[in-house]
Each structure stands twice: as C-alpha cells, then as structure tokens.
mmCIF file of C-alpha atoms in Angstrom:
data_model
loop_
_atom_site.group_PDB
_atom_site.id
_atom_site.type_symbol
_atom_site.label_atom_id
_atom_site.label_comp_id
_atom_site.label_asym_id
_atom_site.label_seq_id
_atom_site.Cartn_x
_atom_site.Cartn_y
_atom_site.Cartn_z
ATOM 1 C CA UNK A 1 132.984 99.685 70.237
ATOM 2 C CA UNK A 2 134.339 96.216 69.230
ATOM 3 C CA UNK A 3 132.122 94.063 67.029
ATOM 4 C CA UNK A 4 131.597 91.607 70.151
ATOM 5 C CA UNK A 5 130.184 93.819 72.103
ATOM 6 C CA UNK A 6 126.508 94.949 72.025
ATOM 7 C CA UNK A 7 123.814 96.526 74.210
ATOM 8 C CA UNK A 8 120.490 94.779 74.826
ATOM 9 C CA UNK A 9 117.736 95.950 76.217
ATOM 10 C CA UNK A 10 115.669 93.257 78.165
ATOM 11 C CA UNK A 11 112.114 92.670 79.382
ATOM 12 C CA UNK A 12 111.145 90.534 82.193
ATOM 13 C CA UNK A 13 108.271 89.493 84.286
ATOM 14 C CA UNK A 14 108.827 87.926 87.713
ATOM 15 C CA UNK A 15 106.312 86.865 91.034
ATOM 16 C CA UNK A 16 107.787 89.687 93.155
ATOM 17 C CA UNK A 17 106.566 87.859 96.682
ATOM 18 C CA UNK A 18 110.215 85.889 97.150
ATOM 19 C CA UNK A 19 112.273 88.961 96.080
ATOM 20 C CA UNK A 20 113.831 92.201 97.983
ATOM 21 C CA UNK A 21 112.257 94.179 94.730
ATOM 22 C CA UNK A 22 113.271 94.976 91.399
ATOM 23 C CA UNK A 23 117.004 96.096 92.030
ATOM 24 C CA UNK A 24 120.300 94.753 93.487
ATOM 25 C CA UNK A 25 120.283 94.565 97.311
ATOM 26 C CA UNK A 26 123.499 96.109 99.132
ATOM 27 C CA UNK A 27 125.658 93.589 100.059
ATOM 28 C CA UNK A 28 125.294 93.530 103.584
ATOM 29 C CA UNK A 29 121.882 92.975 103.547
ATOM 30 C CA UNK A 30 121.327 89.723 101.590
ATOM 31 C CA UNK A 31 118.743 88.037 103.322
ATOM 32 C CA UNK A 32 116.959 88.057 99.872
ATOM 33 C CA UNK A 33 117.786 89.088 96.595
ATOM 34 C CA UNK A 34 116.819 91.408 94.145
ATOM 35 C CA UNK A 35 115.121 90.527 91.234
ATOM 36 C CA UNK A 36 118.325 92.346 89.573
ATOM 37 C CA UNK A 37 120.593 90.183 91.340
ATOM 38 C CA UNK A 38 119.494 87.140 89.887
ATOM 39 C CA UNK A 39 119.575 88.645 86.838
ATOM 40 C CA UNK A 40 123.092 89.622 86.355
ATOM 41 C CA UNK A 41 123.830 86.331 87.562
ATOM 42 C CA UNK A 42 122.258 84.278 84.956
ATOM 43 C CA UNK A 43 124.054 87.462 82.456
ATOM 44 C CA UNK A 44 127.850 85.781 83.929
ATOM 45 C CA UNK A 45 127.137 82.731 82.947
ATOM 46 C CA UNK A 46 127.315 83.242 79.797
ATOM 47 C CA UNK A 47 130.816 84.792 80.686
ATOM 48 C CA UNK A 48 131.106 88.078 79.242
ATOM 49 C CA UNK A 49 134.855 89.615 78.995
ATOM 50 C CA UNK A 50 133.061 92.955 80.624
ATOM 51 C CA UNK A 51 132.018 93.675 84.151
ATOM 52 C CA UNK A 52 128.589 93.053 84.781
ATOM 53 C CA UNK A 53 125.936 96.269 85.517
ATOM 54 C CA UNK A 54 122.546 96.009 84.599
ATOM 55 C CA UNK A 55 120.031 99.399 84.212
ATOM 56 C CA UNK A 56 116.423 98.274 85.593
ATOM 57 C CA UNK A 57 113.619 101.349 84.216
ATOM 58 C CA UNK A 58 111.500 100.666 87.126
ATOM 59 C CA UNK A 59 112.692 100.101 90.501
ATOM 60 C CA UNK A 60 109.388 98.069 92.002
ATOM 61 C CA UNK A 61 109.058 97.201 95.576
ATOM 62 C CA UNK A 62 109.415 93.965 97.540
ATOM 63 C CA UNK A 63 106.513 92.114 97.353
ATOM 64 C CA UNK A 64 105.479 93.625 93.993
ATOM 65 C CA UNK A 65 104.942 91.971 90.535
ATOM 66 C CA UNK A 66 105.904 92.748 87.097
ATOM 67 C CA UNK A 67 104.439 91.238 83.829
ATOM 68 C CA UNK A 68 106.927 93.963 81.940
ATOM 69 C CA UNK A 69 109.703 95.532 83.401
ATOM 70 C CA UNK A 70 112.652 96.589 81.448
ATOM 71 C CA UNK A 71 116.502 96.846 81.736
ATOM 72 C CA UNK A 72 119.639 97.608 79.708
ATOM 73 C CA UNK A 73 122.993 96.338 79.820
ATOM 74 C CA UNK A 74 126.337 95.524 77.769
ATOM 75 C CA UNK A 75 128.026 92.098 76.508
ATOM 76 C CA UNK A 76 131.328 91.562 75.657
ATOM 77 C CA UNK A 77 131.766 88.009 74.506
ATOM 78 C CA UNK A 78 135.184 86.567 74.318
ATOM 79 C CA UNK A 79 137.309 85.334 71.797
ATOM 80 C CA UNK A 80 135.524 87.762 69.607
ATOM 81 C CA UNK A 81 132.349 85.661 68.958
ATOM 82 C CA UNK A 82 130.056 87.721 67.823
ATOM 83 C CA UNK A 83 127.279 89.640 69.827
ATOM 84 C CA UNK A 84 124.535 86.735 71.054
ATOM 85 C CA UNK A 85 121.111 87.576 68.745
ATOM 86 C CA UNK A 86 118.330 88.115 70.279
ATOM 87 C CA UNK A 87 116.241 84.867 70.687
ATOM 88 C CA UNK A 88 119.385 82.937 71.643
ATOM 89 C CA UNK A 89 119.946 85.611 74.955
ATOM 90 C CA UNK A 90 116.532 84.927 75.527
ATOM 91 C CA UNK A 91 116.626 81.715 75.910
ATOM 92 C CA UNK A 92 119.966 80.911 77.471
ATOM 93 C CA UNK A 93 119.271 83.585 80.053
ATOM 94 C CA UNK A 94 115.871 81.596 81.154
ATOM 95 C CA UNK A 95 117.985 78.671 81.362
ATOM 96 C CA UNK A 96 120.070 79.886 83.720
ATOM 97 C CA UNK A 97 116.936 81.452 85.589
ATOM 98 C CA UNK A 98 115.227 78.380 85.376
ATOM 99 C CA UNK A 99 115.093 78.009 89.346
ATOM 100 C CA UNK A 100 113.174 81.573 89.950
ATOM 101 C CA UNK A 101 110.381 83.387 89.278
ATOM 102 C CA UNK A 102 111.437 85.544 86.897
ATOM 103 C CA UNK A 103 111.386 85.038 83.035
ATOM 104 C CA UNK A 104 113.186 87.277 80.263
ATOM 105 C CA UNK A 105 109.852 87.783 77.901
ATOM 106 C CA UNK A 106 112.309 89.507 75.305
ATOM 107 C CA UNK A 107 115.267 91.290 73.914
ATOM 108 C CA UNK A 108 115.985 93.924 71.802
ATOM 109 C CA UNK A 109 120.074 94.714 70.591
ATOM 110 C CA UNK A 110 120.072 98.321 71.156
ATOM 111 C CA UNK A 111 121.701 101.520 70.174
ATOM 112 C CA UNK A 112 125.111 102.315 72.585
ATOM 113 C CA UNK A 113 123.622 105.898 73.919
ATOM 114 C CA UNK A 114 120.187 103.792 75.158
ATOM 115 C CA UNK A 115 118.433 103.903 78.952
ATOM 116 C CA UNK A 116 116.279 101.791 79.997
ATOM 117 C CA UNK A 117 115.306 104.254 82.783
ATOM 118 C CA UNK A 118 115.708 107.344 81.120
ATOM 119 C CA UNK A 119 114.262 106.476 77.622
ATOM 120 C CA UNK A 120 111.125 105.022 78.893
ATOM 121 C CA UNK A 121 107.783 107.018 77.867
ATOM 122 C CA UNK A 122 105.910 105.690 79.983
ATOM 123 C CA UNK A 123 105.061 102.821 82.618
ATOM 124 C CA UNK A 124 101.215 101.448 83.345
ATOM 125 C CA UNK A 125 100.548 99.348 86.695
ATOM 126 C CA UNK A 126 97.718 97.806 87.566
ATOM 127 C CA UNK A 127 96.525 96.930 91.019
ATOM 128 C CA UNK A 128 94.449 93.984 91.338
ATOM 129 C CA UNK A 129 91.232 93.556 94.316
ATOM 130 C CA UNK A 130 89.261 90.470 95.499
ATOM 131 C CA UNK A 131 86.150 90.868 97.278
ATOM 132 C CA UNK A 132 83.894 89.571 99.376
ATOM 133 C CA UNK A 133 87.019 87.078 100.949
ATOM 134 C CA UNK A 134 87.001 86.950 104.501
ATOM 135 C CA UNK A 135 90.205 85.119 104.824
ATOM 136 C CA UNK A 136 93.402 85.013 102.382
ATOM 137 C CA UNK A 137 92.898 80.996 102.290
ATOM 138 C CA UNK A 138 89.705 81.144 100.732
ATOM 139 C CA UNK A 139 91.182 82.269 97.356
ATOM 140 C CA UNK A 140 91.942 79.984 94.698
ATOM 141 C CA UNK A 141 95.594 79.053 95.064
ATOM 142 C CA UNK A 142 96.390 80.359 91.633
ATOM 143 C CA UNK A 143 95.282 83.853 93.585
ATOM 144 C CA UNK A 144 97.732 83.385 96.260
ATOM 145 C CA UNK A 145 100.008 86.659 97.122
ATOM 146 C CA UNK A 146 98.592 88.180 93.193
ATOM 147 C CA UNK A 147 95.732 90.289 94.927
ATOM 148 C CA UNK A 148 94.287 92.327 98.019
ATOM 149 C CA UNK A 149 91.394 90.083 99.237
ATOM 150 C CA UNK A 150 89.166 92.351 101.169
ATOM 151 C CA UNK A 151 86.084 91.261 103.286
ATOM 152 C CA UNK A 152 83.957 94.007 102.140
ATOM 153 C CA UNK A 153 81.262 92.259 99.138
ATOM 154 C CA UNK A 154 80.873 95.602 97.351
ATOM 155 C CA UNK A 155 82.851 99.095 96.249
ATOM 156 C CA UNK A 156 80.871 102.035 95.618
ATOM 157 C CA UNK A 157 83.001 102.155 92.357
ATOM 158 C CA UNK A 158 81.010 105.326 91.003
ATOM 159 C CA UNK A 159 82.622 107.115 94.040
ATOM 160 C CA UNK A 160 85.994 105.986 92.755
ATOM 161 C CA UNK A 161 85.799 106.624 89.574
ATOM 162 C CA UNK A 162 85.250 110.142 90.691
ATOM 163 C CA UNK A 163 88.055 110.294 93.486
ATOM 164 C CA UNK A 164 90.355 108.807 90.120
ATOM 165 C CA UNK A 165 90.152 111.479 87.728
ATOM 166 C CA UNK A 166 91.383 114.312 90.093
ATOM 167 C CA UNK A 167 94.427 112.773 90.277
ATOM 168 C CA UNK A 168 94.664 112.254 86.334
ATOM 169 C CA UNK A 169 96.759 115.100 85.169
ATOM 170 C CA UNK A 170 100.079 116.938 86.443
ATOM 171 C CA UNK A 171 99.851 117.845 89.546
ATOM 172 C CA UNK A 172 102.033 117.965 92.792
ATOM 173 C CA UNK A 173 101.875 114.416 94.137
ATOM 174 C CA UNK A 174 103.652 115.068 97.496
ATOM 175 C CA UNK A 175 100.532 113.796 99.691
ATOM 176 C CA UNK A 176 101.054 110.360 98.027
ATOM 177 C CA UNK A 177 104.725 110.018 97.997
ATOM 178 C CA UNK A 178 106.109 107.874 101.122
ATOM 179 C CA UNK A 179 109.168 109.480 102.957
ATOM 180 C CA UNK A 180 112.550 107.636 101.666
ATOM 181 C CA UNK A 181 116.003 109.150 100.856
ATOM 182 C CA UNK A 182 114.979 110.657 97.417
ATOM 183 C CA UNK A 183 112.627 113.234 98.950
ATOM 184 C CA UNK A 184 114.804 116.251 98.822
ATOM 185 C CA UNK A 185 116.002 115.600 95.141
ATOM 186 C CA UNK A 186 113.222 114.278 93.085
ATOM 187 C CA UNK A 187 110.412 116.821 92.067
ATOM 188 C CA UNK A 188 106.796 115.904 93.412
ATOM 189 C CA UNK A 189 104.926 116.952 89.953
ATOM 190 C CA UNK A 190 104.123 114.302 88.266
ATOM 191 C CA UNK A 191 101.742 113.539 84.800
ATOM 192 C CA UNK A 192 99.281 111.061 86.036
ATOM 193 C CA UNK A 193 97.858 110.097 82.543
ATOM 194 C CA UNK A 194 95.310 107.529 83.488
ATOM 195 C CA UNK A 195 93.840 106.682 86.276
ATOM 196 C CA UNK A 196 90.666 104.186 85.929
ATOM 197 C CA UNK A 197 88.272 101.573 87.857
ATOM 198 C CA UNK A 198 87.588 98.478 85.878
ATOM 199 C CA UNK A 199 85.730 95.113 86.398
ATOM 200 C CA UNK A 200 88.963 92.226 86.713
ATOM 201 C CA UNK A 201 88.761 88.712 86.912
ATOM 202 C CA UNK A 202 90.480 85.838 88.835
ATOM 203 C CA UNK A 203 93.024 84.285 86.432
ATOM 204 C CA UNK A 204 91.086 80.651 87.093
ATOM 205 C CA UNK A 205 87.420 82.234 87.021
ATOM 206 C CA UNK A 206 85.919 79.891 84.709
ATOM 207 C CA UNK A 207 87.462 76.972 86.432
ATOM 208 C CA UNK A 208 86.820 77.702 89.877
ATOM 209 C CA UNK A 209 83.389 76.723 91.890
ATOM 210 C CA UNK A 210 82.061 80.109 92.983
ATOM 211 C CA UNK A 211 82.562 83.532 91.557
ATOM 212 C CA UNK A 212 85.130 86.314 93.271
ATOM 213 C CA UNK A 213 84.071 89.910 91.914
ATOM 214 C CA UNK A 214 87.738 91.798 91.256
ATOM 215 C CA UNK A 215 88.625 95.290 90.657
ATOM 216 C CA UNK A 216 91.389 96.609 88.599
ATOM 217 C CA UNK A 217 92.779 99.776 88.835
ATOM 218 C CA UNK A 218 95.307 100.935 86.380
ATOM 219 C CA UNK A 219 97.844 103.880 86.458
ATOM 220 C CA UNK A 220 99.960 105.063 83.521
ATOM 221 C CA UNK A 221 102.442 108.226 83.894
ATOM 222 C CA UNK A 222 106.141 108.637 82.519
ATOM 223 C CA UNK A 223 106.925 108.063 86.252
ATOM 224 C CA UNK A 224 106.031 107.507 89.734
ATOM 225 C CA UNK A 225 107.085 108.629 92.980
ATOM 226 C CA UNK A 226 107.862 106.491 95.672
ATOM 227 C CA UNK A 227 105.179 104.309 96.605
ATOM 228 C CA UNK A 228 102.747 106.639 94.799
ATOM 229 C CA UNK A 229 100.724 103.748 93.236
ATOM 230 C CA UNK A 230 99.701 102.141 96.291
ATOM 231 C CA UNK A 231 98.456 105.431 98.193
ATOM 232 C CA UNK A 232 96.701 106.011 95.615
ATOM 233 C CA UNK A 233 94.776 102.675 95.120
ATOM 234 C CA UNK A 234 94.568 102.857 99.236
ATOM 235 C CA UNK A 235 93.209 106.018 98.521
ATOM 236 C CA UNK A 236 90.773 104.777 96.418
ATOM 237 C CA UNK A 237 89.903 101.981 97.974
ATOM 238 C CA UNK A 238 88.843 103.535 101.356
ATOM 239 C CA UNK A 239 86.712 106.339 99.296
ATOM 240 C CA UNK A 240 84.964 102.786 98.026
ATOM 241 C CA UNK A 241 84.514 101.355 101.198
ATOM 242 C CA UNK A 242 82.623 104.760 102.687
ATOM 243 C CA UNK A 243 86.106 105.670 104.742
ATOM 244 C CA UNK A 244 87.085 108.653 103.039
ATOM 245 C CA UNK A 245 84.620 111.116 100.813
ATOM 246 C CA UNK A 246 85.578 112.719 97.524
ATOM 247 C CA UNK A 247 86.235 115.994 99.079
ATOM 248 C CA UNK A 248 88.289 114.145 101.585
ATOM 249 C CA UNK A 249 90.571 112.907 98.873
ATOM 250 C CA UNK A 250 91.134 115.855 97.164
ATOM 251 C CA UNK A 251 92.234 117.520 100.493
ATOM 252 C CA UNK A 252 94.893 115.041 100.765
ATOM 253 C CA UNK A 253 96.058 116.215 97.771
ATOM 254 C CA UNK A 254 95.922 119.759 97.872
ATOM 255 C CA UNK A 255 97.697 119.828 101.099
ATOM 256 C CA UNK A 256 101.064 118.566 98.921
ATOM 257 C CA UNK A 257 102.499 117.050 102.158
ATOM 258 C CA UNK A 258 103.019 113.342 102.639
ATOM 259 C CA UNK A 259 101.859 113.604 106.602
ATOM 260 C CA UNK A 260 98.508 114.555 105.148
ATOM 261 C CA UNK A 261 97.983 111.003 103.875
ATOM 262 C CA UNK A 262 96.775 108.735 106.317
ATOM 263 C CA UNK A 263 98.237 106.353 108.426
ATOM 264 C CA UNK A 264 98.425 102.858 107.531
ATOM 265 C CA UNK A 265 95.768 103.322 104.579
ATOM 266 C CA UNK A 266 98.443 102.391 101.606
ATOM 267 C CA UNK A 267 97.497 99.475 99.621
ATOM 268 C CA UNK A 268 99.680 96.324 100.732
ATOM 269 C CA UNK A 269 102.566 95.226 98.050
ATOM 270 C CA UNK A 270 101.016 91.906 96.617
ATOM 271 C CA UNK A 271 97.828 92.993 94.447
ATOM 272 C CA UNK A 272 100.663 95.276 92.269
ATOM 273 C CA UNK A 273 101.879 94.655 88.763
ATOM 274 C CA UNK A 274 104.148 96.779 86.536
ATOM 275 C CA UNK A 275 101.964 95.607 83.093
ATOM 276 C CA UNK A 276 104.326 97.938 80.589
ATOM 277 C CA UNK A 277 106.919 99.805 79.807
ATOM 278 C CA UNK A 278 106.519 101.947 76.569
ATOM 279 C CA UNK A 279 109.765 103.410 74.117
ATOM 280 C CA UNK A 280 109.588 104.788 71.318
ATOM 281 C CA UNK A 281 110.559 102.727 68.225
ATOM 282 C CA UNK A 282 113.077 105.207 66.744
ATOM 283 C CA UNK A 283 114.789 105.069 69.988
ATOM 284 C CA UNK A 284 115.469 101.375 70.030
ATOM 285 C CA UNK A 285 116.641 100.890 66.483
ATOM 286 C CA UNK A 286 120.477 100.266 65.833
ATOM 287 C CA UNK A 287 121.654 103.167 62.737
ATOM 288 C CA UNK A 288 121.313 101.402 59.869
ATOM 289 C CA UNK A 289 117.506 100.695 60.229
ATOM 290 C CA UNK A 290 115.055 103.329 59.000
ATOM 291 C CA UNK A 291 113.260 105.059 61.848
ATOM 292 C CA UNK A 292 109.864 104.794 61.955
ATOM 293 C CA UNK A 293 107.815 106.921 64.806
ATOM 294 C CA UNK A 294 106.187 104.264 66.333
ATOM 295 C CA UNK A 295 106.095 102.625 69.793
ATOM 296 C CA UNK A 296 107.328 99.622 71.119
ATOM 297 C CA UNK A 297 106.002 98.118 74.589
ATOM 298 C CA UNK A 298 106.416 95.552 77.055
ATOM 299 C CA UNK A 299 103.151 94.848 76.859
ATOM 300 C CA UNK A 300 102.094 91.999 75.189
ATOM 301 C CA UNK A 301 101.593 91.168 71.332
ATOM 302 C CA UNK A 302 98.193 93.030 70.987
ATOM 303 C CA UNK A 303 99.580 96.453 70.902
#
C-alpha cells in the first residue's frame, strides 16, 4: 500500500431518532439518511484520492441509538501527505458533522486485513424503561425519544430476571428474529452471553422535581439477529407486566419459529442503545507494535 494511505477504524455515537439507521440508505429512497451516509460525507471532505466505502459492525435500526458503534474504512490523501493521525481525523471529521447528531468518539489506524464487522467479539445493548408515565410529555425533555415510558408504576422484575436467563446461552433464536431478507441465509443460533434486569436512572434524576423509577436491560452476544433485542426486552417486559408467564416465554422459544412470537409485543425503537463494541487488542495493532492479548472497547474509559 502507499505510505498515504491508511485504514482507520472509527467509533461513533449518534441520537438515532432523525436517522434511517446505522447504514447507507439506497438511493432511491432518501427521505432520510443513514447515519453512514453522513458519515462518508464528512470522510470527502477531507478529499481523499480513493473512493469512499465505509464498513459499519453493527447495522442498528431507525429510531435506535448508539453510544459505541464501530466502522472501518480507507484514506488515500493526495499529494502524498501522509496518513491523517488519529486525534486530527477525529476532530476534523466532527467538524464536518458538526450539524448532526452523531459524534466520532475515536479512532484507531488499523492493520490493512481489519473488519469492523467481522472482527468484532462482541456487541452489548442496553434498553432503557420509564415507569409510572402516563403520557410521553411528562418526561423530562432530556428523556425525550431515549426511553419506553410505560404507564404501568411497577415490574415484577423477579419474574424477569427469571424469563432472562433462559435466553442466556446458545440457543436457536428463531422465535425472536423478525422476518426480513436475511432469513434464509443467516443461522438462527446465537450465544446470548448476558442477559440482565437492572435498576437505571433518568440522565437528569438529581435535577429533576419528582423521581421516574427506570429499568435497564442489557444484552451482550458476538451478534444479533434481526430485531432480536427488542423481542426480547418486549418479551420481557410483558412477563413484568403479568402478560406473559415464564413458561409462556420459554414456549416462544422452543417453538424456533418467528410466528410464535406475538403480535405487536416488540419493544418500540427509541429506549435502544448499542453501549459497545469489543476487539481484541492484538487485532487492532499495526505490525510493528508488540501484541498484547488484551481487549479494546467502545465503551468508555473505565474498562
């Protein structure tokens, strides 16, 4: 390769509620852009000499959020400058983002052979829940499109808990896999690695004049299938609210068959974030560093 040319691997956050989802919309359907659209826009402006294609790991839906998502692609500059380091990408691709809701949180120069898809170890989401809100406009406005605000005060959370951890390990997730054009070629078994029911908060709790109880439920697994995350929080939610037992659940899922899942019970897009996306160290590190067998995330600086 030439010495002004370099692969970087990328991570982002972006408020998902504007955007057609993490990746490019076709052409003839640009009523709103992907999240990767604007993206490789702000990447030609800084006018690379090669065509510009950019690898997003995890292809969220519209209407979802991402605190961490991740994506690869290749520079060229011209006039043989050299390659851009990393804080100075950073920073003049947020410039010419400035106008959206999406932010490049970092960059890493990467080896030539890397994936942002393929490489990734692992990705967590976590689905945040309001209760006790009888009507959207009754959240604080910091809350606004970040959450499911549901009317019911209370979640028997003991009962999910319980409904969680049969779907924690690998299993055939067909039951919780919406119907798109993948179906035939992706494989329904999937590692769920953990599923689990914790006390949230608002993100203005101690500056706001009553209390909202959240929930948050987080999912980690190498991958997901096709809206997998929010059947399973609906899931989950409705065993809380009394609307579906235990045993109920785990029919759902032995029955390996996405018409088993109920109708209209998947969570809605706007309480979703994609927290992290987890490599491994040795697999970002150009050849003449020493490897070290550790992990790097998109998560943020406390792992």
């Amino acid at each position: 390769m030439h010495n002004n040319w370099a692969r970087y691997l990328v991570f982002f956050q972006y408020i998902g509620t504007h955007y057609r989802g993490a990746v490019k919309v076709p052409p003839n359907q640009l009523v709103r852009k992907g999240v990767q659209d604007h993206l490789e826009d702000a990447i030609r402006r800084l006018r690379p000499l090669n065509p510009v294609s950019l690898s997003v790991s995890s292809r969220t839906d519209t209407g979802v959020h991402a605190l961490s998502n991740s994506a690869h692609f290749d520079l060229q500059r011209m006039n043989d400058k050299p390659p851009f380091t990393e804080d100075v990408l950073v920073e003049a691709l947020n410039f010419h983002l400035k106008a959206e809701q999406i932010r490049i949180t970092r960059a890493h120069r990467v080896p030539d052979d890397f994936h942002a898809r393929f490489r990734a170890r692992s990705r967590t989401y976590v689905y945040r829940i309001a209760l006790g809100i009888s009507h959207h406009s009754l959240l604080p406005l910091t809350e606004r499109d970040l959450c499911w605000n549901l009317r019911n005060q209370t979640l028997d959370v003991e009962a999910m808990r319980e409904a969680a951890a049969l779907l924690v390990g690998t299993q055939d997730f067909s039951s919780f896999r919406a119907v798109n054009s993948d179906i035939h070629f992706k494989s329904p078994v999937k590692t769920l690695n953990v599923a689990s029911v914790q006390p949230g908060s608002s993100f203005v709790h101690a500056h706001f004049h009553r209390e909202i109880p959240f929930w948050e439920l987080t999912f980690t697994s190498r991958s997901f299938l096709y809206k997998q995350v929010r059947r399973m929080t609906g899931a989950l939610v409705a065993v809380g609210r009394g609307q579906l037992s235990v045993p109920q659940l785990q029919e759902i899922l032995e029955a390996r068959d996405s018409l088993a899942y109920p109708q209209g019970l998947a969570a809605p897009a706007n309480g979703l974030f994609l927290t992290r996306v987890d490599y491994r160290e040795t697999d970002l590190q150009l050849s003449q560093q020493t490897p070290e067998e550790q992990f790097v995330s998109s998560g943020n600086s406390e792992d």
